[in-house]
mmCIF file of C-alpha atoms in Angstrom:
data_model
loop_
_atom_site.group_PDB
_atom_site.id
_atom_site.type_symbol
_atom_site.label_atom_id
_atom_site.label_comp_id
_atom_site.label_asym_id
_atom_site.label_seq_id
_atom_site.Cartn_x
_atom_site.Cartn_y
_atom_site.Cartn_z
ATOM 1 C CA UNK A 1 0.003 -0.064 0.010
ATOM 2 C CA UNK A 2 1.240 3.473 -0.810
ATOM 3 C CA UNK A 3 1.810 6.230 1.729
ATOM 4 C CA UNK A 4 0.684 9.718 0.949
ATOM 5 C CA UNK A 5 1.680 13.190 2.315
ATOM 6 C CA UNK A 6 0.537 16.683 1.659
ATOM 7 C CA UNK A 7 1.579 20.258 2.464
ATOM 8 C CA UNK A 8 1.021 23.650 0.994
ATOM 9 C CA UNK A 9 2.413 27.198 1.428
ATOM 10 C CA UNK A 10 1.787 30.688 0.186
ATOM 11 C CA UNK A 11 3.836 31.903 -2.812
ATOM 12 C CA UNK A 12 3.078 35.540 -2.257
ATOM 13 C CA UNK A 13 6.080 37.071 -0.472
ATOM 14 C CA UNK A 14 5.499 40.374 1.261
ATOM 15 C CA UNK A 15 8.836 41.881 0.316
ATOM 16 C CA UNK A 16 8.394 41.184 -3.423
ATOM 17 C CA UNK A 17 5.851 42.913 -5.686
ATOM 18 C CA UNK A 18 5.691 42.006 -9.395
ATOM 19 C CA UNK A 19 3.510 42.818 -12.359
ATOM 20 C CA UNK A 20 0.763 40.501 -13.192
ATOM 21 C CA UNK A 21 1.328 37.829 -15.962
ATOM 22 C CA UNK A 22 -1.041 36.670 -18.650
ATOM 23 C CA UNK A 23 -1.946 39.450 -20.974
ATOM 24 C CA UNK A 24 0.398 41.592 -23.172
ATOM 25 C CA UNK A 25 -1.301 44.838 -22.333
ATOM 26 C CA UNK A 26 -0.051 44.722 -18.839
ATOM 27 C CA UNK A 27 3.447 45.060 -20.134
ATOM 28 C CA UNK A 28 2.734 48.345 -21.996
ATOM 29 C CA UNK A 29 1.587 50.157 -18.832
ATOM 30 C CA UNK A 30 1.860 49.903 -15.105
ATOM 31 C CA UNK A 31 0.939 46.261 -14.583
ATOM 32 C CA UNK A 32 1.563 46.139 -10.806
ATOM 33 C CA UNK A 33 -1.314 44.590 -8.882
ATOM 34 C CA UNK A 34 -3.595 46.782 -6.760
ATOM 35 C CA UNK A 35 -4.304 44.026 -4.191
ATOM 36 C CA UNK A 36 -4.814 40.439 -3.552
ATOM 37 C CA UNK A 37 -8.278 38.938 -4.210
ATOM 38 C CA UNK A 38 -7.391 35.467 -3.079
ATOM 39 C CA UNK A 39 -4.149 33.586 -2.204
ATOM 40 C CA UNK A 40 -1.770 31.702 -4.397
ATOM 41 C CA UNK A 41 -0.165 28.484 -3.220
ATOM 42 C CA UNK A 42 2.361 25.838 -3.911
ATOM 43 C CA UNK A 43 0.908 22.471 -3.159
ATOM 44 C CA UNK A 44 2.893 19.262 -2.916
ATOM 45 C CA UNK A 45 1.594 15.694 -2.862
ATOM 46 C CA UNK A 46 4.203 13.139 -1.785
ATOM 47 C CA UNK A 47 3.702 9.450 -2.478
ATOM 48 C CA UNK A 48 5.888 6.432 -1.787
ATOM 49 C CA UNK A 49 5.831 2.682 -1.733
ATOM 50 C CA UNK A 50 8.498 0.305 -0.376
ATOM 51 C CA UNK A 51 10.834 1.042 -3.279
ATOM 52 C CA UNK A 52 10.221 4.426 -4.729
ATOM 53 C CA UNK A 53 8.586 7.804 -4.332
ATOM 54 C CA UNK A 54 6.870 10.491 -6.451
ATOM 55 C CA UNK A 55 6.127 14.189 -6.191
ATOM 56 C CA UNK A 56 3.225 16.061 -7.677
ATOM 57 C CA UNK A 57 3.777 19.841 -7.310
ATOM 58 C CA UNK A 58 1.145 22.370 -8.287
ATOM 59 C CA UNK A 59 1.711 26.169 -8.368
ATOM 60 C CA UNK A 60 -0.807 28.965 -8.757
ATOM 61 C CA UNK A 61 1.302 30.660 -11.471
ATOM 62 C CA UNK A 62 0.811 31.284 -15.256
ATOM 63 C CA UNK A 63 4.068 29.934 -16.588
ATOM 64 C CA UNK A 64 7.576 28.684 -15.563
ATOM 65 C CA UNK A 65 10.430 28.406 -18.022
ATOM 66 C CA UNK A 66 11.881 25.019 -18.934
ATOM 67 C CA UNK A 67 15.124 26.046 -17.541
ATOM 68 C CA UNK A 68 13.690 26.990 -14.159
ATOM 69 C CA UNK A 69 11.716 23.828 -13.822
ATOM 70 C CA UNK A 70 14.886 21.837 -14.600
ATOM 71 C CA UNK A 71 16.720 23.861 -11.928
ATOM 72 C CA UNK A 72 14.066 23.113 -9.368
ATOM 73 C CA UNK A 73 14.189 19.448 -10.130
ATOM 74 C CA UNK A 74 17.905 19.348 -9.796
ATOM 75 C CA UNK A 75 17.526 21.104 -6.323
ATOM 76 C CA UNK A 76 14.999 18.452 -5.355
ATOM 77 C CA UNK A 77 17.379 15.701 -6.442
ATOM 78 C CA UNK A 78 20.119 17.262 -4.336
ATOM 79 C CA UNK A 79 17.937 17.675 -1.264
ATOM 80 C CA UNK A 80 15.924 14.476 -1.295
ATOM 81 C CA UNK A 81 17.493 12.162 -3.829
ATOM 82 C CA UNK A 82 14.356 12.015 -5.995
ATOM 83 C CA UNK A 83 14.966 11.619 -9.722
ATOM 84 C CA UNK A 84 13.533 14.114 -12.212
ATOM 85 C CA UNK A 85 11.372 11.392 -13.818
ATOM 86 C CA UNK A 86 9.627 10.956 -10.493
ATOM 87 C CA UNK A 87 8.589 14.530 -10.281
ATOM 88 C CA UNK A 88 5.617 16.365 -11.967
ATOM 89 C CA UNK A 89 5.551 20.165 -11.756
ATOM 90 C CA UNK A 90 2.355 21.776 -12.935
ATOM 91 C CA UNK A 91 1.337 25.475 -12.938
ATOM 92 C CA UNK A 92 -2.419 26.290 -12.869
ATOM 93 C CA UNK A 93 -1.905 28.841 -15.592
ATOM 94 C CA UNK A 94 -3.805 31.667 -13.913
ATOM 95 C CA UNK A 95 -3.514 34.862 -15.708
ATOM 96 C CA UNK A 96 -3.733 36.880 -12.434
ATOM 97 C CA UNK A 97 -0.383 35.829 -10.879
ATOM 98 C CA UNK A 98 3.050 37.367 -10.716
ATOM 99 C CA UNK A 99 5.182 37.452 -13.839
ATOM 100 C CA UNK A 100 7.971 34.876 -13.969
ATOM 101 C CA UNK A 101 9.260 34.783 -17.481
ATOM 102 C CA UNK A 102 9.511 37.213 -20.422
ATOM 103 C CA UNK A 103 6.590 35.482 -22.314
ATOM 104 C CA UNK A 104 6.024 38.352 -24.682
ATOM 105 C CA UNK A 105 9.522 38.587 -26.045
ATOM 106 C CA UNK A 106 8.645 37.322 -29.511
ATOM 107 C CA UNK A 107 5.731 39.773 -29.765
ATOM 108 C CA UNK A 108 8.115 42.631 -28.980
ATOM 109 C CA UNK A 109 10.599 41.727 -31.740
ATOM 110 C CA UNK A 110 12.951 39.691 -29.638
ATOM 111 C CA UNK A 111 13.619 42.389 -27.087
ATOM 112 C CA UNK A 112 12.314 42.179 -23.511
ATOM 113 C CA UNK A 113 9.461 44.653 -22.935
ATOM 114 C CA UNK A 114 10.474 47.709 -20.826
ATOM 115 C CA UNK A 115 8.339 46.648 -17.806
ATOM 116 C CA UNK A 116 9.967 43.213 -17.689
ATOM 117 C CA UNK A 117 13.431 44.748 -17.878
ATOM 118 C CA UNK A 118 12.527 47.083 -15.060
ATOM 119 C CA UNK A 119 11.509 44.180 -12.780
ATOM 120 C CA UNK A 120 14.051 41.545 -14.014
ATOM 121 C CA UNK A 121 16.097 41.605 -10.790
ATOM 122 C CA UNK A 122 12.931 41.331 -8.604
ATOM 123 C CA UNK A 123 11.755 38.453 -10.772
ATOM 124 C CA UNK A 124 15.006 36.568 -10.181
ATOM 125 C CA UNK A 125 14.605 37.236 -6.406
ATOM 126 C CA UNK A 126 11.156 35.942 -6.558
ATOM 127 C CA UNK A 127 12.109 32.746 -8.349
ATOM 128 C CA UNK A 128 14.934 32.082 -5.861
ATOM 129 C CA UNK A 129 12.636 32.460 -2.898
ATOM 130 C CA UNK A 130 9.963 30.328 -4.646
ATOM 131 C CA UNK A 131 12.546 27.503 -5.135
ATOM 132 C CA UNK A 132 13.439 27.603 -1.414
ATOM 133 C CA UNK A 133 9.703 27.476 -0.564
ATOM 134 C CA UNK A 134 9.132 24.486 -2.787
ATOM 135 C CA UNK A 135 11.984 22.567 -1.223
ATOM 136 C CA UNK A 136 10.686 23.322 2.246
ATOM 137 C CA UNK A 137 7.082 22.276 1.464
ATOM 138 C CA UNK A 138 8.353 18.983 -0.092
ATOM 139 C CA UNK A 139 10.056 18.206 3.255
ATOM 140 C CA UNK A 140 6.868 18.787 5.204
ATOM 141 C CA UNK A 141 4.764 16.706 2.765
ATOM 142 C CA UNK A 142 7.411 13.792 2.950
ATOM 143 C CA UNK A 143 7.320 13.978 6.737
ATOM 144 C CA UNK A 144 3.501 13.697 6.882
ATOM 145 C CA UNK A 145 3.092 10.593 4.745
ATOM 146 C CA UNK A 146 0.541 8.090 5.919
ATOM 147 C CA UNK A 147 -1.072 4.868 4.456
ATOM 148 C CA UNK A 148 -3.913 5.880 2.081
ATOM 149 C CA UNK A 149 -6.475 4.093 -0.025
ATOM 150 C CA UNK A 150 -7.032 5.616 -3.560
ATOM 151 C CA UNK A 151 -10.236 5.859 -5.585
ATOM 152 C CA UNK A 152 -10.973 7.402 -9.044
ATOM 153 C CA UNK A 153 -13.907 8.966 -10.756
ATOM 154 C CA UNK A 154 -14.677 11.210 -13.711
ATOM 155 C CA UNK A 155 -16.813 14.283 -13.384
ATOM 156 C CA UNK A 156 -18.228 15.848 -16.449
ATOM 157 C CA UNK A 157 -19.190 19.487 -17.113
ATOM 158 C CA UNK A 158 -19.146 21.610 -20.232
ATOM 159 C CA UNK A 159 -18.006 24.982 -18.916
ATOM 160 C CA UNK A 160 -16.239 26.404 -21.957
ATOM 161 C CA UNK A 161 -15.918 26.680 -25.720
ATOM 162 C CA UNK A 162 -13.125 26.098 -28.299
ATOM 163 C CA UNK A 163 -11.811 29.509 -29.065
ATOM 164 C CA UNK A 164 -10.479 28.641 -32.566
ATOM 165 C CA UNK A 165 -13.360 29.769 -34.615
ATOM 166 C CA UNK A 166 -14.264 30.145 -38.328
ATOM 167 C CA UNK A 167 -15.528 33.360 -39.721
ATOM 168 C CA UNK A 168 -18.068 33.720 -42.629
ATOM 169 C CA UNK A 169 -15.222 34.104 -45.119
ATOM 170 C CA UNK A 170 -13.695 30.805 -43.963
ATOM 171 C CA UNK A 171 -10.670 32.283 -42.276
ATOM 172 C CA UNK A 172 -9.686 31.085 -38.763
ATOM 173 C CA UNK A 173 -9.804 33.397 -35.717
ATOM 174 C CA UNK A 174 -9.008 33.194 -32.065
ATOM 175 C CA UNK A 175 -12.102 34.195 -30.008
ATOM 176 C CA UNK A 176 -11.179 34.954 -26.474
ATOM 177 C CA UNK A 177 -14.631 35.626 -25.223
ATOM 178 C CA UNK A 178 -18.124 34.864 -26.495
ATOM 179 C CA UNK A 179 -18.839 38.572 -26.998
ATOM 180 C CA UNK A 180 -15.674 39.344 -28.981
ATOM 181 C CA UNK A 181 -16.464 37.501 -32.214
ATOM 182 C CA UNK A 182 -20.202 36.885 -32.294
ATOM 183 C CA UNK A 183 -20.022 36.070 -36.012
ATOM 184 C CA UNK A 184 -17.546 33.232 -35.621
ATOM 185 C CA UNK A 185 -18.511 29.609 -35.662
ATOM 186 C CA UNK A 186 -17.194 27.998 -32.467
ATOM 187 C CA UNK A 187 -17.677 24.329 -33.007
ATOM 188 C CA UNK A 188 -14.194 22.857 -32.037
ATOM 189 C CA UNK A 189 -13.848 19.973 -29.623
ATOM 190 C CA UNK A 190 -14.007 20.681 -25.878
ATOM 191 C CA UNK A 191 -12.861 18.287 -23.154
ATOM 192 C CA UNK A 192 -15.694 18.068 -20.714
ATOM 193 C CA UNK A 193 -14.281 15.247 -18.501
ATOM 194 C CA UNK A 194 -12.680 16.073 -15.162
ATOM 195 C CA UNK A 195 -10.638 13.051 -13.991
ATOM 196 C CA UNK A 196 -10.394 12.959 -10.203
ATOM 197 C CA UNK A 197 -8.353 10.978 -7.673
ATOM 198 C CA UNK A 198 -9.313 10.763 -4.102
ATOM 199 C CA UNK A 199 -6.794 9.815 -1.359
ATOM 200 C CA UNK A 200 -8.180 8.869 2.000
ATOM 201 C CA UNK A 201 -5.797 8.548 4.861
ATOM 202 C CA UNK A 202 -5.876 5.383 6.941
ATOM 203 C CA UNK A 203 -5.124 4.765 10.659
ATOM 204 C CA UNK A 204 -1.367 4.453 11.357
ATOM 205 C CA UNK A 205 -0.114 3.493 14.759
ATOM 206 C CA UNK A 206 3.215 5.198 13.843
ATOM 207 C CA UNK A 207 1.497 8.519 13.238
ATOM 208 C CA UNK A 208 0.932 11.013 16.114
ATOM 209 C CA UNK A 209 -1.824 13.456 15.281
ATOM 210 C CA UNK A 210 -0.799 15.592 18.214
ATOM 211 C CA UNK A 211 2.595 16.238 16.528
ATOM 212 C CA UNK A 212 0.934 16.839 13.124
ATOM 213 C CA UNK A 213 -2.503 18.374 13.694
ATOM 214 C CA UNK A 214 -2.643 19.924 10.350
ATOM 215 C CA UNK A 215 -2.296 16.779 8.303
ATOM 216 C CA UNK A 216 -5.209 16.276 5.926
ATOM 217 C CA UNK A 217 -7.657 13.338 6.209
ATOM 218 C CA UNK A 218 -8.315 13.290 2.517
ATOM 219 C CA UNK A 219 -6.839 14.869 -0.666
ATOM 220 C CA UNK A 220 -8.854 15.532 -3.840
ATOM 221 C CA UNK A 221 -6.758 15.783 -7.005
ATOM 222 C CA UNK A 222 -8.541 16.805 -10.167
ATOM 223 C CA UNK A 223 -7.688 18.135 -13.581
ATOM 224 C CA UNK A 224 -9.766 20.527 -15.729
ATOM 225 C CA UNK A 225 -9.114 21.351 -19.396
ATOM 226 C CA UNK A 226 -10.207 24.956 -19.249
ATOM 227 C CA UNK A 227 -8.075 28.141 -19.461
ATOM 228 C CA UNK A 228 -7.911 29.967 -16.052
ATOM 229 C CA UNK A 229 -8.807 33.343 -17.779
ATOM 230 C CA UNK A 230 -12.148 34.077 -16.204
ATOM 231 C CA UNK A 231 -10.561 37.455 -15.090
ATOM 232 C CA UNK A 232 -9.343 39.603 -18.034
ATOM 233 C CA UNK A 233 -6.700 42.047 -18.862
ATOM 234 C CA UNK A 234 -8.260 44.885 -17.050
ATOM 235 C CA UNK A 235 -8.215 42.924 -13.679
ATOM 236 C CA UNK A 236 -5.646 44.318 -11.410
ATOM 237 C CA UNK A 237 -5.813 41.965 -8.447
ATOM 238 C CA UNK A 238 -3.870 38.831 -7.688
ATOM 239 C CA UNK A 239 -6.050 35.727 -8.058
ATOM 240 C CA UNK A 240 -5.792 31.923 -8.549
ATOM 241 C CA UNK A 241 -8.880 32.416 -10.890
ATOM 242 C CA UNK A 242 -11.451 29.603 -10.958
ATOM 243 C CA UNK A 243 -9.031 26.867 -9.850
ATOM 244 C CA UNK A 244 -8.682 28.704 -6.445
ATOM 245 C CA UNK A 245 -12.483 28.854 -5.930
ATOM 246 C CA UNK A 246 -12.841 25.189 -6.994
ATOM 247 C CA UNK A 247 -10.302 23.992 -4.372
ATOM 248 C CA UNK A 248 -11.734 26.263 -1.666
ATOM 249 C CA UNK A 249 -15.375 24.974 -2.484
ATOM 250 C CA UNK A 250 -14.268 21.305 -2.346
ATOM 251 C CA UNK A 251 -12.397 21.796 0.939
ATOM 252 C CA UNK A 252 -15.299 23.650 2.484
ATOM 253 C CA UNK A 253 -17.957 21.283 1.390
ATOM 254 C CA UNK A 254 -16.113 18.050 2.491
ATOM 255 C CA UNK A 255 -15.067 19.751 5.777
ATOM 256 C CA UNK A 256 -12.043 20.027 7.926
ATOM 257 C CA UNK A 257 -9.235 17.727 7.029
ATOM 258 C CA UNK A 258 -9.907 17.979 3.230
ATOM 259 C CA UNK A 259 -7.340 19.339 0.713
ATOM 260 C CA UNK A 260 -7.944 19.927 -2.909
ATOM 261 C CA UNK A 261 -5.307 20.117 -5.613
ATOM 262 C CA UNK A 262 -5.819 21.349 -9.152
ATOM 263 C CA UNK A 263 -3.869 20.186 -12.265
ATOM 264 C CA UNK A 264 -4.403 21.777 -15.628
ATOM 265 C CA UNK A 265 -5.689 19.623 -18.466
ATOM 266 C CA UNK A 266 -5.389 20.075 -22.273
ATOM 267 C CA UNK A 267 -6.878 23.637 -22.537
ATOM 268 C CA UNK A 268 -4.674 25.337 -25.133
ATOM 269 C CA UNK A 269 -7.707 26.181 -27.303
ATOM 270 C CA UNK A 270 -10.465 26.173 -24.637
ATOM 271 C CA UNK A 271 -11.915 29.182 -22.892
ATOM 272 C CA UNK A 272 -14.413 29.286 -20.100
ATOM 273 C CA UNK A 273 -17.867 30.575 -21.084
ATOM 274 C CA UNK A 274 -17.216 33.450 -18.700
ATOM 275 C CA UNK A 275 -13.856 34.693 -19.963
ATOM 276 C CA UNK A 276 -11.786 37.872 -19.682
ATOM 277 C CA UNK A 277 -14.278 39.371 -17.131
ATOM 278 C CA UNK A 278 -14.001 42.248 -14.719
ATOM 279 C CA UNK A 279 -16.691 40.924 -12.331
ATOM 280 C CA UNK A 280 -15.285 38.757 -9.539
ATOM 281 C CA UNK A 281 -18.587 36.719 -9.360
ATOM 282 C CA UNK A 282 -17.467 35.130 -12.497
ATOM 283 C CA UNK A 283 -14.709 33.056 -10.901
ATOM 284 C CA UNK A 284 -17.248 31.933 -8.311
ATOM 285 C CA UNK A 285 -19.649 30.701 -11.041
ATOM 286 C CA UNK A 286 -17.041 28.736 -12.966
ATOM 287 C CA UNK A 287 -15.126 27.585 -9.941
ATOM 288 C CA UNK A 288 -18.102 26.310 -8.077
ATOM 289 C CA UNK A 289 -19.467 24.648 -11.070
ATOM 290 C CA UNK A 290 -16.247 22.656 -11.299
ATOM 291 C CA UNK A 291 -16.224 21.900 -7.670
ATOM 292 C CA UNK A 292 -19.758 20.648 -7.433
ATOM 293 C CA UNK A 293 -19.278 18.500 -10.524
ATOM 294 C CA UNK A 294 -16.277 16.868 -8.865
ATOM 295 C CA UNK A 295 -18.112 16.498 -5.558
ATOM 296 C CA UNK A 296 -21.120 14.825 -7.156
ATOM 297 C CA UNK A 297 -18.913 12.391 -9.138
ATOM 298 C CA UNK A 298 -17.026 11.356 -5.978
ATOM 299 C CA UNK A 299 -20.199 9.518 -5.005
ATOM 300 C CA UNK A 300 -19.480 7.211 -7.880
ATOM 301 C CA UNK A 301 -15.770 6.727 -7.163
ATOM 302 C CA UNK A 302 -14.246 3.245 -7.730
ATOM 303 C CA UNK A 303 -11.141 1.802 -5.827
ATOM 304 C CA UNK A 304 -7.809 1.919 -7.484
ATOM 305 C CA UNK A 305 -5.320 -0.941 -7.007
ATOM 306 C CA UNK A 306 -2.188 0.790 -5.790
ATOM 307 C CA UNK A 307 0.277 -2.007 -5.275
ATOM 308 C CA UNK A 308 3.247 -0.003 -6.537
ATOM 309 C CA UNK A 309 4.438 3.348 -7.967
ATOM 310 C CA UNK A 310 6.076 3.681 -11.414
ATOM 311 C CA UNK A 311 7.228 6.375 -13.839
ATOM 312 C CA UNK A 312 8.503 7.117 -17.198
ATOM 313 C CA UNK A 313 9.714 10.232 -19.129
ATOM 314 C CA UNK A 314 10.978 11.303 -22.504
ATOM 315 C CA UNK A 315 12.027 14.313 -24.473
ATOM 316 C CA UNK A 316 10.035 14.808 -27.717
ATOM 317 C CA UNK A 317 12.083 16.456 -30.497
ATOM 318 C CA UNK A 318 10.279 19.276 -32.378
ATOM 319 C CA UNK A 319 9.012 18.804 -35.893
ATOM 320 C CA UNK A 320 9.991 22.380 -36.763
ATOM 321 C CA UNK A 321 13.543 23.702 -36.387
ATOM 322 C CA UNK A 322 12.549 26.760 -34.480
ATOM 323 C CA UNK A 323 10.664 24.832 -31.806
ATOM 324 C CA UNK A 324 12.056 23.479 -28.509
ATOM 325 C CA UNK A 325 12.000 19.903 -27.334
ATOM 326 C CA UNK A 326 8.977 19.042 -25.126
ATOM 327 C CA UNK A 327 9.194 16.974 -21.941
ATOM 328 C CA UNK A 328 6.520 14.299 -21.605
ATOM 329 C CA UNK A 329 6.140 12.326 -18.337
ATOM 330 C CA UNK A 330 3.971 9.620 -16.731
ATOM 331 C CA UNK A 331 3.504 8.897 -13.081
ATOM 332 C CA UNK A 332 1.767 5.628 -12.372
ATOM 333 C CA UNK A 333 -0.084 5.132 -8.989
ATOM 334 C CA UNK A 334 -0.899 1.529 -9.370
ATOM 335 C CA UNK A 335 -3.590 1.362 -12.031
ATOM 336 C CA UNK A 336 -3.930 5.193 -12.111
ATOM 337 C CA UNK A 337 -1.869 7.209 -14.570
ATOM 338 C CA UNK A 338 -1.011 10.846 -14.515
ATOM 339 C CA UNK A 339 0.467 12.124 -17.776
ATOM 340 C CA UNK A 340 2.125 15.443 -18.109
ATOM 341 C CA UNK A 341 3.372 17.502 -21.148
ATOM 342 C CA UNK A 342 5.592 20.502 -20.953
ATOM 343 C CA UNK A 343 3.457 22.529 -23.394
ATOM 344 C CA UNK A 344 -0.013 24.077 -23.795
ATOM 345 C CA UNK A 345 -1.890 21.186 -25.502
ATOM 346 C CA UNK A 346 -5.104 21.586 -27.535
ATOM 347 C CA UNK A 347 -8.291 19.800 -26.293
ATOM 348 C CA UNK A 348 -7.931 17.205 -29.077
ATOM 349 C CA UNK A 349 -4.718 15.923 -27.404
ATOM 350 C CA UNK A 350 -6.857 14.794 -24.394
ATOM 351 C CA UNK A 351 -9.109 12.728 -26.625
ATOM 352 C CA UNK A 352 -6.090 11.195 -28.357
ATOM 353 C CA UNK A 353 -4.680 10.046 -25.129
ATOM 354 C CA UNK A 354 -7.773 9.051 -23.137
ATOM 355 C CA UNK A 355 -9.690 7.457 -26.042
#
């Protein structure tokens, strides 16, 4: 039987203030946030059997560079002797978190935008502090591991649309909200499935709850193929977007001792029905719709045989010379499989893998 541990920590550091990532327009003006609407976290799920261990790390950020992820994995290897193939690092892709890379360099002709250059030193300081935080949270998660039973279910909810539309003249267009291109035909595929794993902690005579009173009783791990862009370019507050609301709603509904962890699905061409909004009620609507879909589906969960952990990884070479290699990884939790791709996959990729 596997053992499971969990821990989380804030990734908002009081002495560092950075512009918001996600929309190019924020880099042509003062993109500094005006406040914090809801918190951002790093969440770590630590799993082990008698022979190996795995780490699932989720961060409420828009993007991390390949080089930085590799650097973090090397630091984890040095600190805990966990191989890179045994680690999955996933960002939620919220478009209301701090900037971490110069994602708009190509748009600006290969030169970093002025606002990015102005904050480059602070970004480096943030990333250094973030790496230290990740390493510390992993330590707590590993220390809290307990025997757990695992179950699986699939929720289903159509909460968005494929943004790659066709105009009347036959040309393709990206439609980032339903009101933006009302004349476009938006009939592309959308992944409605929300695969969900539930880890329920079991009694362990070696575990002392007095020493670890914050340890969760159950952990809900779920994946949604929907861009976290409910809040738009005019939003000036920090937010985890709908994934934050979904996690909070699951935890509140199932009660004390519950932790929820979001992983991003194949959402490269999928927008929420309520996208690029300025009204904060919108993230409640989408986030709670996700959460209640997951909660309802958990009633139909099935046990997963978790006799051992296994993993595999590979670098996929690009088909075009100007593209970068893409990391592909698989973490196996007995019969359950978590696949990861270091890219923003379109919805069709989910059907290609799952079907």
